[in-house]
Coordinates of C-alpha atoms in Angstrom, one line a residue:
X751 CA 15.4 -100.8 128.0
X752 CA 15.3 -101.3 131.7
X753 CA 18.4 -102.0 133.8
X754 CA 17.8 -105.8 134.2
X755 CA 17.8 -106.1 130.4
X756 CA 21.0 -104.1 130.0
X757 CA 23.3 -106.4 131.8
X758 CA 22.6 -109.5 129.6
X759 CA 23.6 -107.3 126.6
X760 CA 26.8 -106.2 128.3
X761 CA 27.5 -109.8 129.2
X762 CA 26.9 -111.0 125.7
X763 CA 29.2 -108.3 124.2
X764 CA 31.9 -109.0 126.8
X765 CA 31.8 -112.7 125.9
X766 CA 32.0 -111.9 122.2
X767 CA 34.9 -109.5 122.7
X768 CA 36.8 -112.1 124.8
X769 CA 36.2 -114.8 122.2
X770 CA 37.5 -112.5 119.4
X771 CA 40.5 -111.5 121.6
X772 CA 41.4 -115.2 121.8
X773 CA 40.9 -115.7 118.1
X774 CA 43.1 -112.7 117.5
X775 CA 45.9 -114.3 119.5
X776 CA 45.6 -117.5 117.5
X777 CA 45.2 -115.9 114.0
X778 CA 48.3 -115.3 112.0
X779 CA 50.4 -116.3 109.1
X780 CA 52.0 -119.2 111.1
X781 CA 50.2 -121.5 113.4
X782 CA 50.8 -121.0 117.1
X783 CA 50.0 -123.4 120.0
X784 CA 48.7 -120.9 122.5
X785 CA 48.9 -123.3 125.5
X786 CA 52.6 -124.0 124.7
X787 CA 53.3 -120.3 124.2
X788 CA 51.6 -119.3 127.5
X789 CA 53.4 -122.1 129.3
X790 CA 56.7 -120.9 128.0
X791 CA 56.0 -117.3 128.9
X792 CA 54.9 -118.3 132.5
X793 CA 58.0 -120.5 132.8
X794 CA 60.3 -117.8 131.6
X795 CA 61.5 -119.9 128.6
X796 CA 62.6 -117.7 125.6
X797 CA 61.2 -120.0 122.9
X798 CA 59.9 -119.0 119.4
X799 CA 56.3 -119.5 120.5
X800 CA 56.8 -117.2 123.5
X801 CA 58.4 -114.6 121.4
X802 CA 55.6 -114.6 118.8
X803 CA 53.0 -114.4 121.5
X804 CA 54.5 -111.5 123.5
X805 CA 56.1 -109.5 120.7
X806 CA 53.5 -109.9 118.0
X807 CA 50.1 -111.4 118.8
X808 CA 49.5 -110.1 122.4
X809 CA 50.2 -106.4 121.6
X810 CA 48.1 -106.6 118.5
X811 CA 45.1 -108.1 120.2
X812 CA 45.4 -105.8 123.3
X813 CA 45.6 -102.7 121.1
X814 CA 42.7 -103.9 118.9
X815 CA 40.5 -104.2 122.0
X816 CA 41.7 -100.9 123.5
X817 CA 41.4 -98.8 120.3
X818 CA 38.0 -100.3 119.4
X819 CA 36.6 -99.6 122.9
X820 CA 37.9 -96.0 122.7
X821 CA 36.4 -95.3 119.3
X822 CA 33.0 -96.9 120.2
X823 CA 32.5 -95.2 123.5
X824 CA 33.7 -91.8 122.2
X825 CA 31.3 -92.0 119.2
X826 CA 28.4 -92.7 121.6
X827 CA 29.4 -89.9 123.9
X828 CA 29.7 -87.3 121.2
X829 CA 26.5 -88.3 119.5
X830 CA 24.8 -87.9 122.9
X831 CA 26.4 -84.5 123.6
X832 CA 25.9 -83.1 120.1
X833 CA 22.5 -84.8 119.8
X834 CA 23.5 -85.7 116.2
X835 CA 23.5 -89.3 115.1
X836 CA 26.2 -88.6 112.5
X837 CA 28.7 -87.3 115.1
X838 CA 31.9 -89.4 115.4
X839 CA 35.3 -88.9 117.1
X840 CA 36.8 -86.9 114.3
X841 CA 34.2 -84.2 114.6
X842 CA 36.1 -82.4 117.4
X843 CA 39.3 -82.5 115.4
X844 CA 41.2 -84.8 117.8
X845 CA 41.7 -87.6 115.3
X846 CA 43.2 -85.4 112.6
X847 CA 45.4 -83.5 115.1
X848 CA 46.7 -86.8 116.6
X849 CA 47.5 -88.0 113.1
X850 CA 49.3 -84.8 112.2
X851 CA 51.4 -85.1 115.4
X852 CA 52.5 -88.6 114.3
X853 CA 53.1 -87.4 110.8
X854 CA 55.5 -84.8 112.1
X855 CA 57.5 -87.6 113.8
X856 CA 57.9 -89.2 110.4
X857 CA 58.7 -85.9 108.6
X858 CA 61.5 -85.0 111.0
X859 CA 62.9 -88.5 111.2
X860 CA 62.1 -89.1 114.9
X861 CA 60.1 -92.2 114.0
X862 CA 63.1 -94.2 113.0
X863 CA 65.3 -93.0 115.9
X864 CA 62.9 -93.5 118.8
X865 CA 60.5 -96.4 119.0
X866 CA 57.8 -94.5 120.9
X867 CA 58.1 -91.3 118.8
X868 CA 54.8 -92.0 116.9
X869 CA 52.5 -92.4 119.9
X870 CA 54.2 -89.5 121.7
X871 CA 53.8 -87.3 118.7
X872 CA 50.1 -88.4 118.3
X873 CA 49.4 -87.7 122.0
X874 CA 51.0 -84.3 121.7
X875 CA 48.9 -83.5 118.7
X876 CA 45.7 -84.5 120.5
X877 CA 46.6 -82.4 123.5
X878 CA 47.4 -79.4 121.3
X879 CA 44.1 -79.8 119.4
X880 CA 42.1 -79.7 122.7
X881 CA 43.8 -76.5 123.7
X882 CA 43.2 -74.9 120.3
X883 CA 39.6 -76.1 120.3
X884 CA 38.8 -74.4 123.6
X885 CA 40.8 -71.3 122.6
X886 CA 38.6 -71.0 119.5
X887 CA 35.3 -71.9 121.2
X888 CA 35.8 -70.2 124.5
X889 CA 34.6 -71.4 127.9
X890 CA 30.9 -70.5 127.3
X891 CA 30.7 -72.2 123.9
X892 CA 27.4 -73.7 122.8
X893 CA 27.1 -77.0 120.9
X894 CA 27.1 -75.4 117.5
X895 CA 30.2 -73.3 118.3
X896 CA 31.9 -76.4 119.6
X897 CA 31.1 -78.3 116.3
X898 CA 32.4 -75.4 114.2
X899 CA 35.6 -75.1 116.2
X900 CA 36.1 -78.9 115.8
X901 CA 35.6 -78.7 112.1
X902 CA 38.1 -75.8 111.9
X903 CA 40.7 -77.8 113.9
X904 CA 40.2 -80.8 111.8
X905 CA 40.5 -78.8 108.6
X906 CA 43.8 -77.2 109.8
X907 CA 45.2 -80.6 110.8
X908 CA 44.3 -82.0 107.4
X909 CA 45.9 -79.1 105.6
X910 CA 49.1 -79.3 107.6
X911 CA 49.2 -83.1 107.0
X912 CA 48.9 -82.5 103.3
X913 CA 51.6 -79.9 103.5
X914 CA 53.9 -82.3 105.2
X915 CA 53.2 -84.9 102.5
X916 CA 53.8 -82.2 99.8
X917 CA 57.2 -81.2 101.3
X918 CA 58.2 -84.8 102.0
X919 CA 62.0 -85.2 101.3
X920 CA 61.5 -88.2 99.1
X921 CA 58.7 -90.4 97.7
X922 CA 59.5 -93.3 100.1
X923 CA 59.0 -91.1 103.1
X924 CA 55.7 -89.9 101.7
X925 CA 54.6 -93.4 101.0
X926 CA 55.5 -94.4 104.5
X927 CA 53.3 -91.6 105.9
X928 CA 50.4 -92.5 103.6
X929 CA 50.4 -96.2 104.6
X930 CA 50.6 -95.2 108.3
X931 CA 47.6 -92.9 107.9
X932 CA 45.5 -95.8 106.6
X933 CA 45.6 -97.3 110.1
X934 CA 47.0 -100.6 111.2
X935 CA 47.7 -102.8 114.3
X936 CA 50.6 -104.7 112.8
X937 CA 54.1 -104.5 114.3
X938 CA 53.1 -102.7 117.4
X939 CA 54.8 -103.8 120.6
X940 CA 53.9 -103.9 124.3
X941 CA 55.5 -100.5 125.1
X942 CA 52.9 -99.0 122.9
X943 CA 50.2 -100.6 125.1
X944 CA 51.8 -99.5 128.4
X945 CA 52.2 -95.9 127.0
X946 CA 48.6 -95.4 125.7
X947 CA 46.4 -97.7 127.8
X948 CA 46.5 -95.5 131.0
X949 CA 45.5 -92.4 128.9
X950 CA 42.7 -94.3 127.2
X951 CA 41.3 -95.6 130.5
X952 CA 41.3 -92.1 132.0
X953 CA 39.4 -91.0 128.9
X954 CA 36.9 -93.8 129.3
X955 CA 36.3 -92.9 133.0
X956 CA 35.6 -89.3 132.1
X957 CA 33.1 -90.4 129.4
X958 CA 31.4 -93.0 131.6
X959 CA 31.0 -90.5 134.4
X960 CA 28.9 -88.3 132.1
X961 CA 26.2 -90.9 131.5
X962 CA 23.5 -89.4 133.8
X963 CA 24.1 -85.9 132.3
X964 CA 23.8 -87.3 128.8
X965 CA 20.5 -88.9 129.7
X966 CA 19.3 -85.6 131.1
X967 CA 20.4 -83.7 128.0
X968 CA 17.9 -85.7 125.8
X969 CA 15.2 -83.6 127.5
X970 CA 16.8 -80.4 126.2
X971 CA 19.5 -78.0 127.4
X972 CA 17.1 -75.9 129.5
X973 CA 15.6 -78.9 131.2
X974 CA 19.0 -80.4 131.8
X975 CA 20.1 -77.1 133.5
X976 CA 17.0 -77.1 135.7
X977 CA 18.0 -80.7 136.8
X978 CA 21.4 -79.3 137.9
X979 CA 23.5 -80.3 135.0
X980 CA 26.5 -77.9 134.4
X981 CA 26.7 -77.9 130.6
X982 CA 30.0 -76.1 130.4
X983 CA 31.6 -78.7 132.6
X984 CA 29.9 -81.6 130.7
X985 CA 31.3 -80.4 127.4
X986 CA 34.8 -80.0 128.8
X987 CA 34.6 -83.4 130.4
X988 CA 33.5 -85.1 127.2
X989 CA 36.0 -83.3 124.9
X990 CA 38.8 -84.1 127.3
X991 CA 37.7 -87.7 127.5
X992 CA 37.5 -87.9 123.7
X993 CA 41.0 -86.3 123.4
X994 CA 42.6 -88.8 125.8
X995 CA 40.8 -91.9 124.4
X996 CA 40.8 -91.2 120.7
X997 CA 44.0 -89.2 120.6
X998 CA 45.9 -92.1 122.2
X999 CA 44.2 -94.6 119.9
X1000 CA 45.1 -92.7 116.7
X1001 CA 48.6 -92.0 118.0
X1002 CA 49.3 -95.7 118.1
X1003 CA 47.4 -97.1 115.1
X1004 CA 46.8 -94.3 112.7
X1005 CA 43.4 -93.2 111.4
X1006 CA 40.6 -95.8 111.8
X1007 CA 37.3 -94.4 110.8
X1008 CA 33.6 -95.4 111.0
X1009 CA 33.8 -97.5 114.2
X1010 CA 32.6 -94.6 116.4
X1011 CA 29.8 -93.9 113.9
X1012 CA 28.5 -97.4 113.1
X1013 CA 28.6 -99.2 116.4
X1014 CA 26.5 -96.7 118.4
X1015 CA 23.9 -96.7 115.6
X1016 CA 23.6 -100.5 115.6
X1017 CA 23.4 -100.8 119.4
X1018 CA 21.2 -97.7 120.2
X1019 CA 17.8 -99.5 119.8
X1020 CA 19.0 -102.3 122.1
X1021 CA 19.4 -99.8 125.0
X1022 CA 16.2 -98.0 124.5
X1023 CA 17.9 -95.0 122.8
X1024 CA 19.4 -93.9 126.1
X1025 CA 22.7 -92.2 125.5
X1026 CA 24.0 -92.9 129.0
X1027 CA 23.4 -96.6 128.7
X1028 CA 24.9 -96.7 125.2
X1029 CA 28.4 -95.7 126.4
X1030 CA 29.6 -99.0 127.8
X1031 CA 27.9 -101.2 125.2
X1032 CA 29.3 -99.1 122.4
X1033 CA 32.8 -99.5 123.8
X1034 CA 32.4 -103.2 123.9
X1035 CA 30.9 -103.3 120.5
X1036 CA 33.7 -101.1 119.1
X1037 CA 36.3 -103.5 120.6
X1038 CA 34.5 -106.5 119.1
X1039 CA 34.2 -104.8 115.6
X1040 CA 37.9 -103.7 115.6
X1041 CA 39.1 -107.2 116.7
X1042 CA 36.9 -108.9 114.0
X1043 CA 38.2 -106.5 111.3
X1044 CA 41.8 -107.1 112.3
X1045 CA 41.2 -110.9 112.3
X1046 CA 39.7 -110.6 108.8
X1047 CA 42.8 -108.9 107.6
X1048 CA 45.0 -111.8 108.5
X1049 CA 42.5 -114.4 107.2
X1050 CA 41.8 -112.9 103.8
X1051 CA 44.5 -114.2 101.5
X1052 CA 45.6 -110.8 100.1
X1053 CA 49.2 -109.6 100.2
X1054 CA 50.4 -107.1 101.1
X1055 CA 48.2 -107.1 104.1
X1056 CA 45.2 -104.8 103.9
X1057 CA 45.2 -101.8 106.3
X1058 CA 42.7 -101.8 109.2
X1059 CA 41.4 -98.4 108.3
X1060 CA 40.6 -99.7 104.8
X1061 CA 38.5 -102.6 106.2
X1062 CA 36.6 -100.4 108.6
X1063 CA 35.9 -97.9 105.7
X1064 CA 34.6 -100.7 103.5
X1065 CA 32.2 -101.6 106.4
X1066 CA 31.2 -98.0 107.2
X1067 CA 30.6 -96.7 103.7
X1068 CA 27.8 -99.1 102.8
X1069 CA 26.3 -98.4 106.3
X1070 CA 26.2 -94.7 105.5
X1071 CA 24.5 -95.5 102.2
X1072 CA 21.9 -97.6 104.0
X1073 CA 21.4 -94.8 106.6
X1074 CA 20.7 -92.2 103.9
X1075 CA 18.3 -94.6 102.1
X1076 CA 16.4 -95.2 105.4
X1077 CA 16.2 -91.4 106.1
X1078 CA 14.8 -90.8 102.6
X1079 CA 12.2 -93.5 103.2
X1080 CA 11.2 -91.9 106.5
X1081 CA 11.0 -88.4 105.0

């Protein structure tokens, strides 16, 4: 796809995301007059409408867009780096480590004592996983070594999370951890947004800056090197960007799978299979998908509320089946 055809796609996805953002603000168990609520907020009136908007609906919609964008853009970047269409944010171990960091906050009781303990624990887990990843793989790591190191970090994080569940002091604490791991945007407040949004945006910037190098990498590593691409620096830049974006996302919402896998697959043909051009559109597509899934949770009349990670898994699993069927047909 040439550049003039890319911008209409970006514009269409932006409009879709903004529309879903507005619907997310309006959707809920009680009706909310958005005009009245915004008017009260701007006038400084502490009404029920203003409280519902600023304490419940606005943080949920903002985090839905931020988390979805992070998952979508990271999935596209890692699929381009690893040249593997099945790559997704969890493959470098950041998601699992961030989840384990948050689980530790539950286990030691910090989650109940400090409102920002969960995101802080998740961010610390993501940062630790990046250090371990590079300690394992080394500075001159190739793509396969990086994948194996990521799988090892992910396995270790999963094992330690299971250990924390096994040693949980009581069944209620274990149940709380299990529900958090399913992923959700409910009951998050604006401080969660202010804490994680800057880290996610820095991660996006690192990933977007790699777009020309990802396009060059489609020609092969040797050709990319001959074009002046520093592969070591590119790998570090993408892993650091993924750690910041996805680590922050998991830290605040729990594990939400399949967005980073499904969205780049669906949008790749629309950008001419160019990994560099896929980054921004996958981010927007991920934001739209996450917002739509979170709206569905509130519209579907099932109580207790379904978890966001469950909805995305129900979307992603049939997609994987269809992908396997298509690969068998092509073989």
